[in-house]
Amino acid sequence: MDFSDSPEEAAFRAKASDWLDANATRRDGSEKAQDHFMARDADEVARARDWQSRKADAGWAGLTWPRAFGGRDATPIEQVIWNQEEGRYAVPPNVFLIGIGLVGPTVMIHGTDDQKTTFLPRALTGEDIWCQLFSEPAAGSDLAGIRTRARREGDEWVISGQKVWTSGAHYSTHGILLARTDPQVPKHKGMTMFLVHMSDPAIETRPIRQISGSSSFNEVFIDDLRVPDSARLGGESEGWKVALTTLMNERFSISVGRASGGARAEELIDLATRVERNGRPAFEDGEVRARIADFIARQRGLEFTSYRVMTSLSRGDAPGEEGSIGKLLLGKLRQEMGAFGMELAGTAAGISAKSGDDVARWRNEYLTAPGNRIAGGSDEIQRTIIGERILGLPPEIRIDKDVAFSEL
Amino acid sequence: MNFGFSDEQDAIRDTLARMLSDHATLAVVHDCLETAEGFDSATWAALAGGGWLGLAIAEDYGGSAMGAVELAIVAEEIGRSLAAVPFAPVLGLATPAIQDLGTQSQKEKLLPGIAEGRLIVATALAEDGGSAPERVSAKVVQDRLSGRKSPVLFAADASFALVAALDEGGTVRLYLADLSDPSVSINPHDAIDRTRPAAEIVFHGAPVELLPGSDPAAIRTLLDGAAVLAAFEQIGLAERALSLTRDYACERQAFGRQIGSFQAVKHRLADMFAKIELARSNAFFGAWALASGDNRLAEAAAVARLSALDAVQFTTEESVQLHGGIGFTWAADPHLFLRRGWQLKAELGPADLWRERLLCDLANGPAAAN
Ligand SMILES: Cc1cc2nc3c(=O)[nH]c(=O)nc-3n(C[C@H](O)[C@H](O)[C@H](O)COP(=O)(O)OP(=O)(O)OC[C@H]3O[C@@H](n4cnc5c(N)ncnc54)[C@H](O)[C@@H]3O)c2cc1C
């Protein structure tokens, strides 16, 4: 049990921070840590690309990728160290998370040599930006219910359907797309994965506005998109297996990246010393103190849980279901902290006087957090995963498992 | 960074767990609940025989001088077993107090006896049911102690007590009192968990010896360390309550299926698991801070305590619930966990106390490393 850096880790950290010092500017206290993965506008995308290509040139991109694919063969803990160090600098958002964290590892396992040499280097340098075309209007938690169809025509596939909630689709160059190729077999069996170009005119992307008011995800309409068979990733009808690789890596990326997501509970201390409650500084109020202390305890627990996950990954264990714990607890914590921050900062109605004030800040936290509870597997799905895969409880009753998709 | 146990540490856990499952079965705990005595002296003797009681005691005094992480493992297994033994007061508080803050002769007098299981040193810190040493009014004048301490666990089984009291200058210090002295009287309490018998001790001018190292900062550190170990004990307890309930959910049938296949039940069990694991993560940080003498010990102890309290209360209450009618009976196991959970909560003070410690620590910055 050792919480401090090993000598190798300390050396890695020093190297990382030397490079960052020479190539980026430190955030001053007023700027928020860059913990999001979405660009707000084209300018931010351009800056993100530029930053990524400089990282790639210096060997800091795709840290955990094998050297053979241009990575650094870094341990998950080194990835965390990098994230911590990079987090101290004013850098653009990491819009490459899906490409490097999800698509890259999937291509490494299921891709052809051609696909590897085409896509992997460009994902590293930031030339390509990827999105994940999995969810559909009728298939989210139950991802295997997708209806987007891919039909074979000679050497080509013709794909039609609709995807939804696709993060970053509006600025992505490529997408990893799950489609149904055989409706005559049970739902998990008749799917195939494809790698597609988002610039194809057969794909139309429309931003969706979220409850926070901003738009980071989209609906994506696909109308007779023609792709060569070489765009197929993995075997025909093996899409579910390929998707599971992507999803497993998504869990890994979430475990490494998310623990620090959102506001720090200590920020509530600062707020509570500046505002009043019942005619005296809020931080002198017993209930306020109790809530803040409990938030801090929960947030520390999440942080240390992610270190435990890292430790087991570094020992060579596969990204396990422990990732579900952090995933399950984070969103709710953020939501409660956001609500409490709003209450402290002003009226319970969350009325903000001017943009950037305390209410606006915590309201944004409050309106962003629900996404954490849904994206990447909802809270309810995480509980089922914990219950069945960790605790070994009997599985849900499934009525759709052995029936041909077309009969459902 | 390495946030897990080594193979040697896992082996220690396995050995102890086997020993405890031979001696301290839940049937024994049920028996202890029935008897006036409460204390499971057979398991205590077995722990001494296996060298477990001297784990953190220096070799010069008959121990094996292992570290805080090993002690945390023992705490967790004791918690899991629910053994009716004074682990927390003796190994969590009295032993480190004597070893780190006492004189050579105090160590020689008491530590070998603790390691051999001959001597129980109770801890009499609290006066008002909490354990904030700031609120002590017992007083020592010319090496004589007067005052009431309550609750004191295993007081009737103990030969000595570690007592928090004011010195003549009004500072809280720690003293050793011989409980066989005629100036000491012990009044048993009716505690929620009679397997950890509690009492009030009244000192009428009892002769005591000061632990010279026990300045307020040292007492604080002592309590922080005890809170970390207690968190492991709480986690062991909560995890056993979860596993008992999980097994029942797989076994019990209703509406033609196992109750564990209903989401309301499955998801509740998942919530128990998540709370326990969150508490474990904080406890790991605490164990590391304790073992390495890190200056974030106070913060680590507080967050470990807060999340352990939360995990225990939720898990033990829902364990009763998910057992249905049988869970509400005296003969079934879930209430053993519920009772012990409350007892562990009483011992080092409730959440409020630790919330304040956390906020004060964060406001003042970490104490200097010790
Ligand atoms: C911010 C954000 C970004 C996203 N980005 C992407 C992306 O880039 N690419 C992509 O493909 N998808 C993305 N998603 C989609 C996301 O994966 C789905 O929203 C999610 O899996 C839930 O699916 P759904 O929306 O269809 O809800 P549903 O599955 O319809 O769920 C509705 C409610 O029912 C509950 N529920 C469903 N099934 C069960 C069950 N078996 N037991 C108990 N409760 C159940 C759910 O927990 C939820 O509360 C994103 C979503 C969000 C919010």
PDB file of N, CA, C and O and ligand atoms in Angstrom, chain A residues 38 98 102 130-143 163-169 176 210 216-218 247 250 258 368 370-382 384 396 398, chain B residues 263 267, ligand 1:
ATOM      1  N   MET A  38     -15.416  17.907 -24.773  1.00  0.00           N
ATOM      2  CA  MET A  38     -16.189  18.451 -25.872  1.00  0.00           C
ATOM      3  C   MET A  38     -15.699  19.848 -26.210  1.00  0.00           C
ATOM      4  O   MET A  38     -15.494  20.673 -25.323  1.00  0.00           O
ATOM      5  N   ILE A  98     -12.483   9.670 -27.669  1.00  0.00           N
ATOM      6  CA  ILE A  98     -13.147   8.518 -28.295  1.00  0.00           C
ATOM      7  C   ILE A  98     -12.202   7.838 -29.290  1.00  0.00           C
ATOM      8  O   ILE A  98     -12.078   6.616 -29.314  1.00  0.00           O
ATOM      9  N   LEU A 102     -11.212   4.728 -27.291  1.00  0.00           N
ATOM     10  CA  LEU A 102     -12.196   3.688 -27.615  1.00  0.00           C
ATOM     11  C   LEU A 102     -11.943   3.036 -28.970  1.00  0.00           C
ATOM     12  O   LEU A 102     -11.858   1.815 -29.086  1.00  0.00           O
ATOM     13  N   TRP A 130     -12.841  11.183 -33.873  1.00  0.00           N
ATOM     14  CA  TRP A 130     -13.814  10.099 -33.972  1.00  0.00           C
ATOM     15  C   TRP A 130     -15.028  10.336 -33.085  1.00  0.00           C
ATOM     16  O   TRP A 130     -14.932  10.927 -32.015  1.00  0.00           O
ATOM     17  N   CYS A 131     -16.156   9.797 -33.567  1.00  0.00           N
ATOM     18  CA  CYS A 131     -17.332   9.740 -32.700  1.00  0.00           C
ATOM     19  C   CYS A 131     -17.872   8.316 -32.684  1.00  0.00           C
ATOM     20  O   CYS A 131     -17.490   7.475 -33.502  1.00  0.00           O
ATOM     21  N   GLN A 132     -18.749   8.069 -31.726  1.00  0.00           N
ATOM     22  CA  GLN A 132     -19.237   6.705 -31.480  1.00  0.00           C
ATOM     23  C   GLN A 132     -20.705   6.634 -31.891  1.00  0.00           C
ATOM     24  O   GLN A 132     -21.583   7.149 -31.185  1.00  0.00           O
ATOM     25  N   LEU A 133     -20.958   5.972 -33.021  1.00  0.00           N
ATOM     26  CA  LEU A 133     -22.325   5.901 -33.560  1.00  0.00           C
ATOM     27  C   LEU A 133     -22.972   4.587 -33.111  1.00  0.00           C
ATOM     28  O   LEU A 133     -23.180   3.671 -33.923  1.00  0.00           O
ATOM     29  N   PHE A 134     -23.289   4.517 -31.831  1.00  0.00           N
ATOM     30  CA  PHE A 134     -23.897   3.306 -31.279  1.00  0.00           C
ATOM     31  C   PHE A 134     -25.379   3.520 -30.977  1.00  0.00           C
ATOM     32  O   PHE A 134     -26.239   2.888 -31.561  1.00  0.00           O
ATOM     33  N   SER A 135     -25.673   4.439 -30.042  1.00  0.00           N
ATOM     34  CA  SER A 135     -27.054   4.598 -29.559  1.00  0.00           C
ATOM     35  C   SER A 135     -27.999   5.045 -30.663  1.00  0.00           C
ATOM     36  O   SER A 135     -27.612   5.776 -31.580  1.00  0.00           O
ATOM     37  N   GLU A 136     -29.244   4.606 -30.520  1.00  0.00           N
ATOM     38  CA  GLU A 136     -30.297   4.987 -31.460  1.00  0.00           C
ATOM     39  C   GLU A 136     -31.541   5.349 -30.667  1.00  0.00           C
ATOM     40  O   GLU A 136     -31.624   5.051 -29.471  1.00  0.00           O
ATOM     41  N   PRO A 137     -32.521   5.927 -31.368  1.00  0.00           N
ATOM     42  CA  PRO A 137     -33.735   6.292 -30.633  1.00  0.00           C
ATOM     43  C   PRO A 137     -34.340   5.097 -29.890  1.00  0.00           C
ATOM     44  O   PRO A 137     -34.857   5.251 -28.797  1.00  0.00           O
ATOM     45  N   ALA A 138     -34.257   3.910 -30.447  1.00  0.00           N
ATOM     46  CA  ALA A 138     -34.879   2.756 -29.795  1.00  0.00           C
ATOM     47  C   ALA A 138     -33.858   1.828 -29.152  1.00  0.00           C
ATOM     48  O   ALA A 138     -34.180   0.694 -28.803  1.00  0.00           O
ATOM     49  N   ALA A 139     -32.618   2.277 -29.027  1.00  0.00           N
ATOM     50  CA  ALA A 139     -31.601   1.382 -28.468  1.00  0.00           C
ATOM     51  C   ALA A 139     -30.547   2.187 -27.731  1.00  0.00           C
ATOM     52  O   ALA A 139     -29.703   2.845 -28.328  1.00  0.00           O
ATOM     53  N   GLY A 140     -30.623   2.174 -26.400  1.00  0.00           N
ATOM     54  CA  GLY A 140     -29.631   2.882 -25.590  1.00  0.00           C
ATOM     55  C   GLY A 140     -29.047   1.900 -24.603  1.00  0.00           C
ATOM     56  O   GLY A 140     -28.060   1.219 -24.877  1.00  0.00           O
ATOM     57  N   SER A 141     -29.691   1.766 -23.454  1.00  0.00           N
ATOM     58  CA  SER A 141     -29.257   0.748 -22.491  1.00  0.00           C
ATOM     59  C   SER A 141     -29.243  -0.619 -23.172  1.00  0.00           C
ATOM     60  O   SER A 141     -28.342  -1.426 -22.978  1.00  0.00           O
ATOM     61  N   ASP A 142     -30.278  -0.843 -23.963  1.00  0.00           N
ATOM     62  CA  ASP A 142     -30.394  -2.107 -24.689  1.00  0.00           C
ATOM     63  C   ASP A 142     -29.788  -1.908 -26.077  1.00  0.00           C
ATOM     64  O   ASP A 142     -30.473  -1.913 -27.086  1.00  0.00           O
ATOM     65  N   LEU A 143     -28.459  -1.737 -26.086  1.00  0.00           N
ATOM     66  CA  LEU A 143     -27.775  -1.361 -27.319  1.00  0.00           C
ATOM     67  C   LEU A 143     -27.997  -2.376 -28.446  1.00  0.00           C
ATOM     68  O   LEU A 143     -28.061  -2.014 -29.618  1.00  0.00           O
ATOM     69  N   LYS A 163     -28.880   7.415 -35.813  1.00  0.00           N
ATOM     70  CA  LYS A 163     -28.171   7.352 -34.534  1.00  0.00           C
ATOM     71  C   LYS A 163     -28.551   8.586 -33.726  1.00  0.00           C
ATOM     72  O   LYS A 163     -28.985   9.601 -34.282  1.00  0.00           O
ATOM     73  N   VAL A 164     -28.335   8.499 -32.419  1.00  0.00           N
ATOM     74  CA  VAL A 164     -28.677   9.661 -31.608  1.00  0.00           C
ATOM     75  C   VAL A 164     -27.761   9.741 -30.392  1.00  0.00           C
ATOM     76  O   VAL A 164     -27.134   8.740 -30.018  1.00  0.00           O
ATOM     77  N   TRP A 165     -27.703  10.903 -29.797  1.00  0.00           N
ATOM     78  CA  TRP A 165     -26.841  11.222 -28.640  1.00  0.00           C
ATOM     79  C   TRP A 165     -25.358  11.087 -28.998  1.00  0.00           C
ATOM     80  O   TRP A 165     -24.542  10.789 -28.149  1.00  0.00           O
ATOM     81  N   THR A 166     -25.021  11.305 -30.270  1.00  0.00           N
ATOM     82  CA  THR A 166     -23.648  11.080 -30.692  1.00  0.00           C
ATOM     83  C   THR A 166     -22.788  12.291 -30.325  1.00  0.00           C
ATOM     84  O   THR A 166     -22.848  13.337 -30.980  1.00  0.00           O
ATOM     85  N   SER A 167     -21.979  12.123 -29.291  1.00  0.00           N
ATOM     86  CA  SER A 167     -21.148  13.231 -28.809  1.00  0.00           C
ATOM     87  C   SER A 167     -20.122  13.613 -29.863  1.00  0.00           C
ATOM     88  O   SER A 167     -19.435  12.755 -30.415  1.00  0.00           O
ATOM     89  N   GLY A 168     -20.014  14.907 -30.110  1.00  0.00           N
ATOM     90  CA  GLY A 168     -18.974  15.410 -31.004  1.00  0.00           C
ATOM     91  C   GLY A 168     -19.151  15.071 -32.471  1.00  0.00           C
ATOM     92  O   GLY A 168     -18.257  15.363 -33.274  1.00  0.00           O
ATOM     93  N   ALA A 169     -20.284  14.484 -32.854  1.00  0.00           N
ATOM     94  CA  ALA A 169     -20.448  14.104 -34.271  1.00  0.00           C
ATOM     95  C   ALA A 169     -20.299  15.310 -35.186  1.00  0.00           C
ATOM     96  O   ALA A 169     -19.816  15.191 -36.309  1.00  0.00           O
ATOM     97  N   ILE A 176     -17.397   5.332 -35.597  1.00  0.00           N
ATOM     98  CA  ILE A 176     -17.450   3.877 -35.494  1.00  0.00           C
ATOM     99  C   ILE A 176     -18.922   3.521 -35.352  1.00  0.00           C
ATOM    100  O   ILE A 176     -19.594   3.997 -34.428  1.00  0.00           O
ATOM    101  N   GLN A 210     -28.949  20.360 -25.111  1.00  0.00           N
ATOM    102  CA  GLN A 210     -29.090  19.646 -23.842  1.00  0.00           C
ATOM    103  C   GLN A 210     -29.730  20.530 -22.775  1.00  0.00           C
ATOM    104  O   GLN A 210     -29.851  21.729 -22.967  1.00  0.00           O
ATOM    105  N   SER A 216     -23.560  19.386 -27.158  1.00  0.00           N
ATOM    106  CA  SER A 216     -22.358  18.603 -27.423  1.00  0.00           C
ATOM    107  C   SER A 216     -22.703  17.281 -28.077  1.00  0.00           C
ATOM    108  O   SER A 216     -21.848  16.600 -28.588  1.00  0.00           O
ATOM    109  N   PHE A 217     -23.972  16.907 -28.085  1.00  0.00           N
ATOM    110  CA  PHE A 217     -24.324  15.684 -28.827  1.00  0.00           C
ATOM    111  C   PHE A 217     -25.325  15.964 -29.946  1.00  0.00           C
ATOM    112  O   PHE A 217     -25.845  17.070 -30.058  1.00  0.00           O
ATOM    113  N   ASN A 218     -25.558  14.957 -30.778  1.00  0.00           N
ATOM    114  CA  ASN A 218     -26.253  15.161 -32.043  1.00  0.00           C
ATOM    115  C   ASN A 218     -27.156  13.990 -32.376  1.00  0.00           C
ATOM    116  O   ASN A 218     -26.985  12.894 -31.856  1.00  0.00           O
ATOM    117  N   LEU A 247     -16.773  -0.934 -25.660  1.00  0.00           N
ATOM    118  CA  LEU A 247     -17.409  -0.571 -24.392  1.00  0.00           C
ATOM    119  C   LEU A 247     -16.482  -0.824 -23.203  1.00  0.00           C
ATOM    120  O   LEU A 247     -16.459  -0.066 -22.245  1.00  0.00           O
ATOM    121  N   GLU A 250     -14.227   1.926 -23.124  1.00  0.00           N
ATOM    122  CA  GLU A 250     -14.928   3.124 -22.667  1.00  0.00           C
ATOM    123  C   GLU A 250     -14.915   3.147 -21.138  1.00  0.00           C
ATOM    124  O   GLU A 250     -14.643   4.171 -20.520  1.00  0.00           O
ATOM    125  N   ARG A 258     -12.421  10.158 -15.196  1.00  0.00           N
ATOM    126  CA  ARG A 258     -13.584  10.797 -14.607  1.00  0.00           C
ATOM    127  C   ARG A 258     -13.477  11.169 -13.144  1.00  0.00           C
ATOM    128  O   ARG A 258     -14.210  12.031 -12.683  1.00  0.00           O
ATOM    129  N   THR A 368     -25.420  19.719 -15.750  1.00  0.00           N
ATOM    130  CA  THR A 368     -24.509  18.870 -16.505  1.00  0.00           C
ATOM    131  C   THR A 368     -24.495  17.458 -15.920  1.00  0.00           C
ATOM    132  O   THR A 368     -24.396  16.468 -16.638  1.00  0.00           O
ATOM    133  N   PRO A 370     -26.679  15.338 -14.720  1.00  0.00           N
ATOM    134  CA  PRO A 370     -27.563  14.241 -15.129  1.00  0.00           C
ATOM    135  C   PRO A 370     -26.998  13.430 -16.293  1.00  0.00           C
ATOM    136  O   PRO A 370     -27.249  12.225 -16.399  1.00  0.00           O
ATOM    137  N   GLY A 371     -26.212  14.098 -17.150  1.00  0.00           N
ATOM    138  CA  GLY A 371     -25.592  13.377 -18.272  1.00  0.00           C
ATOM    139  C   GLY A 371     -24.660  12.283 -17.774  1.00  0.00           C
ATOM    140  O   GLY A 371     -24.602  11.186 -18.341  1.00  0.00           O
ATOM    141  N   ASN A 372     -23.946  12.560 -16.678  1.00  0.00           N
ATOM    142  CA  ASN A 372     -23.053  11.548 -16.087  1.00  0.00           C
ATOM    143  C   ASN A 372     -23.829  10.328 -15.633  1.00  0.00           C
ATOM    144  O   ASN A 372     -23.300   9.220 -15.576  1.00  0.00           O
ATOM    145  N   ARG A 373     -25.084  10.549 -15.244  1.00  0.00           N
ATOM    146  CA  ARG A 373     -25.867   9.432 -14.717  1.00  0.00           C
ATOM    147  C   ARG A 373     -26.484   8.595 -15.823  1.00  0.00           C
ATOM    148  O   ARG A 373     -27.064   7.543 -15.554  1.00  0.00           O
ATOM    149  N   ILE A 374     -26.403   9.094 -17.070  1.00  0.00           N
ATOM    150  CA  ILE A 374     -27.028   8.370 -18.186  1.00  0.00           C
ATOM    151  C   ILE A 374     -25.982   7.841 -19.170  1.00  0.00           C
ATOM    152  O   ILE A 374     -26.014   6.676 -19.557  1.00  0.00           O
ATOM    153  N   ALA A 375     -25.055   8.733 -19.571  1.00  0.00           N
ATOM    154  CA  ALA A 375     -24.085   8.356 -20.609  1.00  0.00           C
ATOM    155  C   ALA A 375     -23.195   7.205 -20.150  1.00  0.00           C
ATOM    156  O   ALA A 375     -22.895   7.085 -18.965  1.00  0.00           O
ATOM    157  N   GLY A 376     -22.782   6.373 -21.102  1.00  0.00           N
ATOM    158  CA  GLY A 376     -21.842   5.298 -20.779  1.00  0.00           C
ATOM    159  C   GLY A 376     -22.449   4.236 -19.881  1.00  0.00           C
ATOM    160  O   GLY A 376     -21.731   3.529 -19.172  1.00  0.00           O
ATOM    161  N   GLY A 377     -23.768   4.072 -19.912  1.00  0.00           N
ATOM    162  CA  GLY A 377     -24.443   3.082 -19.059  1.00  0.00           C
ATOM    163  C   GLY A 377     -25.047   3.787 -17.858  1.00  0.00           C
ATOM    164  O   GLY A 377     -24.326   4.301 -17.014  1.00  0.00           O
ATOM    165  N   SER A 378     -26.369   3.810 -17.779  1.00  0.00           N
ATOM    166  CA  SER A 378     -27.057   4.574 -16.729  1.00  0.00           C
ATOM    167  C   SER A 378     -26.792   4.000 -15.340  1.00  0.00           C
ATOM    168  O   SER A 378     -26.314   2.878 -15.195  1.00  0.00           O
ATOM    169  N   ASP A 379     -27.144   4.788 -14.321  1.00  0.00           N
ATOM    170  CA  ASP A 379     -27.004   4.326 -12.937  1.00  0.00           C
ATOM    171  C   ASP A 379     -27.672   2.957 -12.746  1.00  0.00           C
ATOM    172  O   ASP A 379     -27.123   2.073 -12.080  1.00  0.00           O
ATOM    173  N   GLU A 380     -28.851   2.812 -13.322  1.00  0.00           N
ATOM    174  CA  GLU A 380     -29.591   1.562 -13.123  1.00  0.00           C
ATOM    175  C   GLU A 380     -28.840   0.391 -13.764  1.00  0.00           C
ATOM    176  O   GLU A 380     -28.777  -0.705 -13.200  1.00  0.00           O
ATOM    177  N   ILE A 381     -28.295   0.650 -14.944  1.00  0.00           N
ATOM    178  CA  ILE A 381     -27.533  -0.416 -15.615  1.00  0.00           C
ATOM    179  C   ILE A 381     -26.276  -0.753 -14.798  1.00  0.00           C
ATOM    180  O   ILE A 381     -25.906  -1.918 -14.657  1.00  0.00           O
ATOM    181  N   GLN A 382     -25.639   0.271 -14.227  1.00  0.00           N
ATOM    182  CA  GLN A 382     -24.453  -0.007 -13.383  1.00  0.00           C
ATOM    183  C   GLN A 382     -24.833  -0.869 -12.183  1.00  0.00           C
ATOM    184  O   GLN A 382     -24.102  -1.764 -11.781  1.00  0.00           O
ATOM    185  N   THR A 384     -27.220  -3.007 -12.000  1.00  0.00           N
ATOM    186  CA  THR A 384     -27.444  -4.377 -12.465  1.00  0.00           C
ATOM    187  C   THR A 384     -26.099  -5.073 -12.710  1.00  0.00           C
ATOM    188  O   THR A 384     -25.923  -6.243 -12.351  1.00  0.00           O
ATOM    189  N   GLU A 396     -31.454 -10.896 -14.815  1.00  0.00           N
ATOM    190  CA  GLU A 396     -32.798 -10.444 -15.171  1.00  0.00           C
ATOM    191  C   GLU A 396     -33.454 -11.488 -16.055  1.00  0.00           C
ATOM    192  O   GLU A 396     -32.784 -12.187 -16.806  1.00  0.00           O
ATOM    193  N   ARG A 398     -34.985 -12.469 -19.340  1.00  0.00           N
ATOM    194  CA  ARG A 398     -34.864 -11.930 -20.701  1.00  0.00           C
ATOM    195  C   ARG A 398     -35.849 -12.647 -21.601  1.00  0.00           C
ATOM    196  O   ARG A 398     -35.830 -13.863 -21.710  1.00  0.00           O
TER     197      ARG A 398
ATOM    198  N   GLN B 263     -35.208  -6.434  -9.273  1.00  0.00           N
ATOM    199  CA  GLN B 263     -34.275  -5.292  -9.304  1.00  0.00           C
ATOM    200  C   GLN B 263     -34.257  -4.488  -8.015  1.00  0.00           C
ATOM    201  O   GLN B 263     -33.213  -3.987  -7.612  1.00  0.00           O
ATOM    202  N   HIS B 267     -30.627  -4.056  -6.829  1.00  0.00           N
ATOM    203  CA  HIS B 267     -30.043  -2.715  -6.840  1.00  0.00           C
ATOM    204  C   HIS B 267     -29.716  -2.228  -5.429  1.00  0.00           C
ATOM    205  O   HIS B 267     -28.756  -1.497  -5.228  1.00  0.00           O
TER     206      HIS B 267
HETATM  207  C1  LIG C   1     -24.241  13.299 -22.411  1.00  0.00           C
HETATM  208  C2  LIG C   1     -24.428  12.030 -23.188  1.00  0.00           C
HETATM  209  C3  LIG C   1     -23.527  11.696 -24.176  1.00  0.00           C
HETATM  210  C4  LIG C   1     -23.703  10.529 -24.917  1.00  0.00           C
HETATM  211  N1  LIG C   1     -22.810  10.233 -25.909  1.00  0.00           N
HETATM  212  C5  LIG C   1     -23.008   9.146 -26.684  1.00  0.00           C
HETATM  213  C6  LIG C   1     -22.150   8.866 -27.795  1.00  0.00           C
HETATM  214  O1  LIG C   1     -21.208   9.596 -28.052  1.00  0.00           O
HETATM  215  N2  LIG C   1     -22.394   7.772 -28.541  1.00  0.00           N
HETATM  216  C7  LIG C   1     -23.429   6.923 -28.274  1.00  0.00           C
HETATM  217  O2  LIG C   1     -23.585   5.949 -28.989  1.00  0.00           O
HETATM  218  N3  LIG C   1     -24.287   7.165 -27.255  1.00  0.00           N
HETATM  219  C8  LIG C   1     -24.102   8.253 -26.455  1.00  0.00           C
HETATM  220  N4  LIG C   1     -24.962   8.521 -25.415  1.00  0.00           N
HETATM  221  C9  LIG C   1     -26.111   7.644 -25.237  1.00  0.00           C
HETATM  222  C10 LIG C   1     -26.105   6.815 -23.975  1.00  0.00           C
HETATM  223  O3  LIG C   1     -25.233   5.721 -24.101  1.00  0.00           O
HETATM  224  C11 LIG C   1     -27.542   6.373 -23.709  1.00  0.00           C
HETATM  225  O4  LIG C   1     -28.312   7.535 -23.471  1.00  0.00           O
HETATM  226  C12 LIG C   1     -27.650   5.476 -22.514  1.00  0.00           C
HETATM  227  O5  LIG C   1     -27.055   4.230 -22.772  1.00  0.00           O
HETATM  228  C13 LIG C   1     -29.127   5.264 -22.097  1.00  0.00           C
HETATM  229  O6  LIG C   1     -29.911   4.867 -23.186  1.00  0.00           O
HETATM  230  P1  LIG C   1     -31.291   5.608 -23.522  1.00  0.00           P
HETATM  231  O7  LIG C   1     -30.993   7.057 -23.597  1.00  0.00           O
HETATM  232  O8  LIG C   1     -31.873   4.946 -24.678  1.00  0.00           O
HETATM  233  O9  LIG C   1     -32.198   5.390 -22.253  1.00  0.00           O
HETATM  234  P2  LIG C   1     -33.058   4.072 -21.959  1.00  0.00           P
HETATM  235  O10 LIG C   1     -32.239   2.885 -22.186  1.00  0.00           O
HETATM  236  O11 LIG C   1     -34.351   4.170 -22.668  1.00  0.00           O
HETATM  237  O12 LIG C   1     -33.287   4.259 -20.412  1.00  0.00           O
HETATM  238  C14 LIG C   1     -34.355   5.045 -19.847  1.00  0.00           C
HETATM  239  C15 LIG C   1     -34.379   4.789 -18.357  1.00  0.00           C
HETATM  240  O13 LIG C   1     -34.683   3.408 -18.139  1.00  0.00           O
HETATM  241  C16 LIG C   1     -33.703   2.797 -17.366  1.00  0.00           C
HETATM  242  N5  LIG C   1     -33.505   1.426 -17.808  1.00  0.00           N
HETATM  243  C17 LIG C   1     -33.299   0.960 -19.066  1.00  0.00           C
HETATM  244  N6  LIG C   1     -33.110  -0.354 -19.065  1.00  0.00           N
HETATM  245  C18 LIG C   1     -33.192  -0.766 -17.785  1.00  0.00           C
HETATM  246  C19 LIG C   1     -33.078  -2.012 -17.139  1.00  0.00           C
HETATM  247  N7  LIG C   1     -32.793  -3.141 -17.788  1.00  0.00           N
HETATM  248  N8  LIG C   1     -33.216  -2.036 -15.799  1.00  0.00           N
HETATM  249  C20 LIG C   1     -33.482  -0.897 -15.096  1.00  0.00           C
HETATM  250  N9  LIG C   1     -33.605   0.298 -15.654  1.00  0.00           N
HETATM  251  C21 LIG C   1     -33.460   0.375 -16.987  1.00  0.00           C
HETATM  252  C22 LIG C   1     -32.453   3.627 -17.586  1.00  0.00           C
HETATM  253  O14 LIG C   1     -31.562   3.513 -16.514  1.00  0.00           O
HETATM  254  C23 LIG C   1     -33.022   5.020 -17.701  1.00  0.00           C
HETATM  255  O15 LIG C   1     -33.195   5.570 -16.437  1.00  0.00           O
HETATM  256  C24 LIG C   1     -24.803   9.683 -24.667  1.00  0.00           C
HETATM  257  C25 LIG C   1     -25.718  10.032 -23.663  1.00  0.00           C
HETATM  258  C26 LIG C   1     -25.544  11.198 -22.933  1.00  0.00           C
HETATM  259  C27 LIG C   1     -26.549  11.539 -21.878  1.00  0.00           C
END
